[in-house]
Tab-separated table of C-alpha atoms in Angstrom:
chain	number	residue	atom	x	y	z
A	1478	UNK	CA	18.429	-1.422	-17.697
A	1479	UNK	CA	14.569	-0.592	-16.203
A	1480	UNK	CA	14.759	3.023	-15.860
A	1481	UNK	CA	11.583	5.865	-15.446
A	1482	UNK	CA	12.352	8.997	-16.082
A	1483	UNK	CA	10.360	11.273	-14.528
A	1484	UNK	CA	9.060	14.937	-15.981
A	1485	UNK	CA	10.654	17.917	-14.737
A	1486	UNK	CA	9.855	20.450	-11.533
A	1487	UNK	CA	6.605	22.505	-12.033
A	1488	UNK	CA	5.482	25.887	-10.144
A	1489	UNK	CA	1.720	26.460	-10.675
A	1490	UNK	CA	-0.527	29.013	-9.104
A	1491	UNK	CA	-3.503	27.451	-7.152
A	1492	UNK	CA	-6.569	26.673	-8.943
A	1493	UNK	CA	-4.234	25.646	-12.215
A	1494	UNK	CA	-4.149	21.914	-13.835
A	1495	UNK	CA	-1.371	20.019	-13.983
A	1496	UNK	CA	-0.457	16.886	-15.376
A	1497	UNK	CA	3.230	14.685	-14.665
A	1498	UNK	CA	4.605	12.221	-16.622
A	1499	UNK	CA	6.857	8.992	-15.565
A	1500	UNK	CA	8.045	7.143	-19.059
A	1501	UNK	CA	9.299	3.487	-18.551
A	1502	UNK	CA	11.927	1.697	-20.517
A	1503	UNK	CA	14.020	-1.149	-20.237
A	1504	UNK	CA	11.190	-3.684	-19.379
A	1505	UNK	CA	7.732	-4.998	-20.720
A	1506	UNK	CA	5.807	-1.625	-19.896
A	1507	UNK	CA	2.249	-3.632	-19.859
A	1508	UNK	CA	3.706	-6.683	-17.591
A	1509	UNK	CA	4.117	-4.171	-14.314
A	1510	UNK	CA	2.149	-1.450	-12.231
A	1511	UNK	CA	2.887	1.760	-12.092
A	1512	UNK	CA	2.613	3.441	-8.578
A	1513	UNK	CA	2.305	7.105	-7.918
A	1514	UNK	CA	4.185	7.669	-4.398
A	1515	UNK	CA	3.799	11.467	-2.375
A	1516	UNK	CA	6.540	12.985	-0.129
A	1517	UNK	CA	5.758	15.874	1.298
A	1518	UNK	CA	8.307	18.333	2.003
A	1519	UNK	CA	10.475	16.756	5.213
A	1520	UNK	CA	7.466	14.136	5.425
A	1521	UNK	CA	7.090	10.559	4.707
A	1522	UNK	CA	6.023	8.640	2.239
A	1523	UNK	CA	2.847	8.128	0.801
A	1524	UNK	CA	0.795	5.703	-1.122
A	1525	UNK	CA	-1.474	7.270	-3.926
A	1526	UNK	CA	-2.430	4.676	-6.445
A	1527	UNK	CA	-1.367	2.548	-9.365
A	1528	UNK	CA	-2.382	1.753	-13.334
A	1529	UNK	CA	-2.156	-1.405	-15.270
A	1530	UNK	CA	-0.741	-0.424	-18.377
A	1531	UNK	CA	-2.179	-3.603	-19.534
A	1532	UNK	CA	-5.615	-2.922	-18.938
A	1533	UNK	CA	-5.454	0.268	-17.480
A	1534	UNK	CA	-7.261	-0.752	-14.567
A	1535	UNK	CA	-6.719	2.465	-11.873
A	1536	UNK	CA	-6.660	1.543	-7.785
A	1537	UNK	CA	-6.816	4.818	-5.855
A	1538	UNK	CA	-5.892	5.136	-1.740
A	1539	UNK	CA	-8.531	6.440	-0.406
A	1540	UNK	CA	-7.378	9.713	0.832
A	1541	UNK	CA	-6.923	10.271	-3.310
A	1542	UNK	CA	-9.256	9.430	-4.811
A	1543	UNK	CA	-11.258	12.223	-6.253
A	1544	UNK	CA	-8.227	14.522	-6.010
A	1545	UNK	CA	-5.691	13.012	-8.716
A	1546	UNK	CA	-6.344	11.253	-11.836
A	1547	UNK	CA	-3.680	7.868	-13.054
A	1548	UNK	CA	-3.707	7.041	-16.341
A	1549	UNK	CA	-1.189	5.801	-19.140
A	1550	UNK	CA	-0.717	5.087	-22.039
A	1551	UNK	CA	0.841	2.235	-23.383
A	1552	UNK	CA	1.917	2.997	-26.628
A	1553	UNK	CA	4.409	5.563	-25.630
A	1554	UNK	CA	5.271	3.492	-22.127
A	1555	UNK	CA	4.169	6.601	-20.029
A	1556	UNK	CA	1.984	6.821	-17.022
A	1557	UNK	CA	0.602	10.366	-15.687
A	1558	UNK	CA	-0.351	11.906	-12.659
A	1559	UNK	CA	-3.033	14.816	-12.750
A	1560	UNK	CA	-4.800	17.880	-11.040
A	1561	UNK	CA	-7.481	19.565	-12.376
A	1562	UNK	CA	-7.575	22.463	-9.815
A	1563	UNK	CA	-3.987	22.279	-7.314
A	1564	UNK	CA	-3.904	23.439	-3.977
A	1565	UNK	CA	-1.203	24.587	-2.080
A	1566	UNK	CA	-1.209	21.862	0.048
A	1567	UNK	CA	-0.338	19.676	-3.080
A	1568	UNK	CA	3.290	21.031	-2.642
A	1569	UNK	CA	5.161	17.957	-2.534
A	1570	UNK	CA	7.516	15.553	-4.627
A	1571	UNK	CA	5.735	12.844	-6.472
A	1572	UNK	CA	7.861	9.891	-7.756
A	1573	UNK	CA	6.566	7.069	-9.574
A	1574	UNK	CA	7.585	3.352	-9.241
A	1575	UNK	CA	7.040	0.160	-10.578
A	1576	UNK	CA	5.668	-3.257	-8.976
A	1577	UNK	CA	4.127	-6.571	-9.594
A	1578	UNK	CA	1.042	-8.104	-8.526
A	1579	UNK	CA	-1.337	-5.854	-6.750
A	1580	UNK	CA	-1.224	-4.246	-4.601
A	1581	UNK	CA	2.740	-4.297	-5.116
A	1582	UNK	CA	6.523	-3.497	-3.735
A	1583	UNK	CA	7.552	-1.065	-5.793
A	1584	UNK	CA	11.444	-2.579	-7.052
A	1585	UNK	CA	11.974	0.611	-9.847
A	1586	UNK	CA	11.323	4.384	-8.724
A	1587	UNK	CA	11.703	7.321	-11.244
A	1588	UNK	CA	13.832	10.353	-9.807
A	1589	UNK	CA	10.744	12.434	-8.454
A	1590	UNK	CA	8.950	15.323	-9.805
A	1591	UNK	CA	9.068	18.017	-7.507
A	1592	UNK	CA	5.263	20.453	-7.962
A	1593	UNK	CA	5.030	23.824	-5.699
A	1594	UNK	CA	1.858	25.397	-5.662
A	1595	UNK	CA	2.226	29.182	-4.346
A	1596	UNK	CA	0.091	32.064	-5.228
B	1205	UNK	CA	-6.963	0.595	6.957
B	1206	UNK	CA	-3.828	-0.619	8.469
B	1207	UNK	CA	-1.437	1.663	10.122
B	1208	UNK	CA	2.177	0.751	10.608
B	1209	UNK	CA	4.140	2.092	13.657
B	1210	UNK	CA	8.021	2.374	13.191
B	1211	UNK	CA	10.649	2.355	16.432
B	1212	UNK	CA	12.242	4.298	17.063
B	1213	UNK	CA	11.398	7.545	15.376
B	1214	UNK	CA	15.412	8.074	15.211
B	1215	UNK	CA	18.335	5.898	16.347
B	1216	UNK	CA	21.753	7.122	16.640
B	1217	UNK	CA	24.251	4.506	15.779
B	1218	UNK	CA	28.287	4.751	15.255
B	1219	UNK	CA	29.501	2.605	12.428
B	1220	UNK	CA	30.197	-1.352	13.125
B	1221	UNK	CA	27.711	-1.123	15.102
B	1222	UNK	CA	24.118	-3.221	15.070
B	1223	UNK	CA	20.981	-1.262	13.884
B	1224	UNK	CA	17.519	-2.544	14.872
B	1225	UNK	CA	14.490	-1.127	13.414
B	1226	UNK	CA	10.908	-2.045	14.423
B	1227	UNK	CA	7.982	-2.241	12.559
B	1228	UNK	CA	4.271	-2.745	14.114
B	1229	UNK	CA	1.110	-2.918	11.964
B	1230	UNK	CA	-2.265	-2.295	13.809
B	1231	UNK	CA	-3.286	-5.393	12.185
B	1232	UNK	CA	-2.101	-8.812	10.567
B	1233	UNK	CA	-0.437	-8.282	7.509
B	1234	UNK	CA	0.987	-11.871	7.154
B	1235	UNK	CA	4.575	-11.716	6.005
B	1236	UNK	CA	3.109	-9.051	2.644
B	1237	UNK	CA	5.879	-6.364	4.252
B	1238	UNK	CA	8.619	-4.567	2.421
B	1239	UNK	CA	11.490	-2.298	3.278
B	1240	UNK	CA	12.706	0.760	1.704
B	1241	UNK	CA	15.599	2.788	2.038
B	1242	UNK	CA	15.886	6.788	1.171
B	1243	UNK	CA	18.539	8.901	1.182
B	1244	UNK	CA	18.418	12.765	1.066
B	1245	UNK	CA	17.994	13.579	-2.152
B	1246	UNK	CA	17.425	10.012	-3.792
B	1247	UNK	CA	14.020	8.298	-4.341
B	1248	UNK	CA	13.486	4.816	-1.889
B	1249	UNK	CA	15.179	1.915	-2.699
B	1250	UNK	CA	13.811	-1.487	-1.842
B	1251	UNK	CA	15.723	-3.527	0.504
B	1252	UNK	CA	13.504	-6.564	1.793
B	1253	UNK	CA	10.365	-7.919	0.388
B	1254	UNK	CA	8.190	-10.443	1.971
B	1255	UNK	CA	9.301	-9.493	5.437
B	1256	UNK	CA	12.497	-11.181	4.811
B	1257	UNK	CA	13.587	-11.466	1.479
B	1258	UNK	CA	16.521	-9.597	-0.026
B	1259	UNK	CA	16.089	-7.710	-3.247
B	1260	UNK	CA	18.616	-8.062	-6.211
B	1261	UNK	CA	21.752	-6.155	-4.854
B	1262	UNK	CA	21.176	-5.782	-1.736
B	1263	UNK	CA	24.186	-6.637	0.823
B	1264	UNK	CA	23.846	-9.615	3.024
B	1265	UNK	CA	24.314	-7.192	6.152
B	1266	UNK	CA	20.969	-6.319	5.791
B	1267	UNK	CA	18.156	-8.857	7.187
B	1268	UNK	CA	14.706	-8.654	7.609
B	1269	UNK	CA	12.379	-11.237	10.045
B	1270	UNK	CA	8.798	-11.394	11.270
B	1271	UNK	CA	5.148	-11.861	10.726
B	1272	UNK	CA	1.690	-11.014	11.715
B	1273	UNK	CA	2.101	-7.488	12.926
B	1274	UNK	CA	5.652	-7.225	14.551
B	1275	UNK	CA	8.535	-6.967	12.001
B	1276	UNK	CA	12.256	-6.288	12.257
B	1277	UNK	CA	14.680	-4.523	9.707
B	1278	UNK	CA	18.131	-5.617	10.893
B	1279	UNK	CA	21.991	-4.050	10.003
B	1280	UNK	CA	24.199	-5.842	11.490
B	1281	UNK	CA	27.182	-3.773	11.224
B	1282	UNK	CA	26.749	-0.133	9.739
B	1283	UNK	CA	28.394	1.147	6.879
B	1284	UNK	CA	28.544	4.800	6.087
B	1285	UNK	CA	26.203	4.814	3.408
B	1286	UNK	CA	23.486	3.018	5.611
B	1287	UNK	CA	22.887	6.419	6.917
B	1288	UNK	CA	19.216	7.402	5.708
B	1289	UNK	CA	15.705	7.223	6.872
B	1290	UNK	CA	13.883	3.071	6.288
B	1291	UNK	CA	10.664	3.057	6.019
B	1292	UNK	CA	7.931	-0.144	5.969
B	1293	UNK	CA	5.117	-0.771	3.310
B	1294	UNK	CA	2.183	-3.212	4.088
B	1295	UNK	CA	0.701	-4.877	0.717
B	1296	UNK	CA	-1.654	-7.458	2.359
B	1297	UNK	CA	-4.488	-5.074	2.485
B	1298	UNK	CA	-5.927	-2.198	0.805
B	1299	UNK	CA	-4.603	0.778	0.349
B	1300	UNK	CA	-1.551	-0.424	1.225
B	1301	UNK	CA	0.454	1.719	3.546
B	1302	UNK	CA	4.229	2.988	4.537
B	1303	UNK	CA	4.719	3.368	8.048
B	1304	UNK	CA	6.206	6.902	9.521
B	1305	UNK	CA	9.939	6.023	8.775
B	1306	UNK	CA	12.957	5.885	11.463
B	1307	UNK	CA	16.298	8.033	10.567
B	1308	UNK	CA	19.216	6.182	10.922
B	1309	UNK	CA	21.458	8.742	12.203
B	1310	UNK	CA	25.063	8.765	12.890
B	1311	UNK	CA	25.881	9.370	16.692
């Protein structure tokens, strides 16, 4: 079964790093994208970027890029989401999701990883 | 970038009956549109790629149709669990994009 299993809930002061993990299994880890999807809280969704595992070739929406980093790393089938300084309007729940092609569907989403960012 | 408009914001529906949910994109997006479901609680779940294809599991009662930049999410007769908030994803152009989501609601 494709599963991605998402790291757990995080509370982190502003101004703090941060950095999520989504681990894949269940499927060629290199043959897919990995999305990084935001929900803020009662908001919709929203599109942040995905990694090639393959490659590791990085897209970024616009309104992220410069704020998060994507990477993976393939020999451990785990992509990553990261701040280097969070902000409280980072407060959200982040899932990550898989796809093919590019820019893809996303068929495969991991169970969220909910970050709060309160002084 | 494209923006995708979804009608209405909320539609209150009984079960049996017919739920249809619009989806307008500010430009052409050809038929590169997908639709997701999410529950409270639960990460999406794709329902319809392509503007109208189904995606492994998904029951025949839900359809999808169009092209261009008007697009329809259909139910044609509402189960319980169809409850939840849909939401539309371009892919034809970057960034891609979800639209704002309807809430299927029961009345």
């Amino acid at each position: 079964d494709v599963q991605l299993v998402q790291s757990g809930a995080e509370v982190k002061k502003p101004g703090e790093s941060l950095k999520i993990s989504c681990t894949s299994s269940g499927y060629s880890f290199t043959n897919y994208w990995i999305g990084w999807v935001r929900q803020m809280p009662g908001k919709g969704l929203e599109w942040m970027g995905i990694i090639f595992p393959s490659d590791y070739e990085t897209k970024y929406s616009p309104a992220f890029q410069g704020q998060v980093t994507i990477s993976a790393d393939k020999s451990i089938s785990t992509a990553y989401l990261q701040w280097s300084s969070l902000k409280a309007s980072d407060t959200a729940m982040y899932y990550c999701a898989r796809g093919e092609s590019t820019p893809p569907y996303f068929d495969y989403w991991g169970q969220g990883t909910l970050v709060t960012v309160s002084s | 970038e494209i923006v995708l408009t979804q009608s209405p914001a909320t539609l209150s529906l009984s079960p049996g009956e017919r739920a249809t949910l619009s989806c307008r994109a500010s430009q052409s997006v050809s038929t590169y549109l997908a639709w997701y479901q999410q529950k409270p609680g639960q990460a999406p779940r794709l329902l319809i790629y392509d503007a109208s294809n189904r995606a492994t599991g998904i029951p025949a009662r839900f359809s999808g149709s169009g092209s261009a930049t008007d697009f329809t999410l259909t139910i044609s007769s509402l189960e319980p669990e169809d409850f939840a908030v849909y939401y539309c994803q371009q892919r034809n152009i970057w960034p891609p994009a979800f639209g704002g989501g309807t809430m299927v609601e029961i009345k």
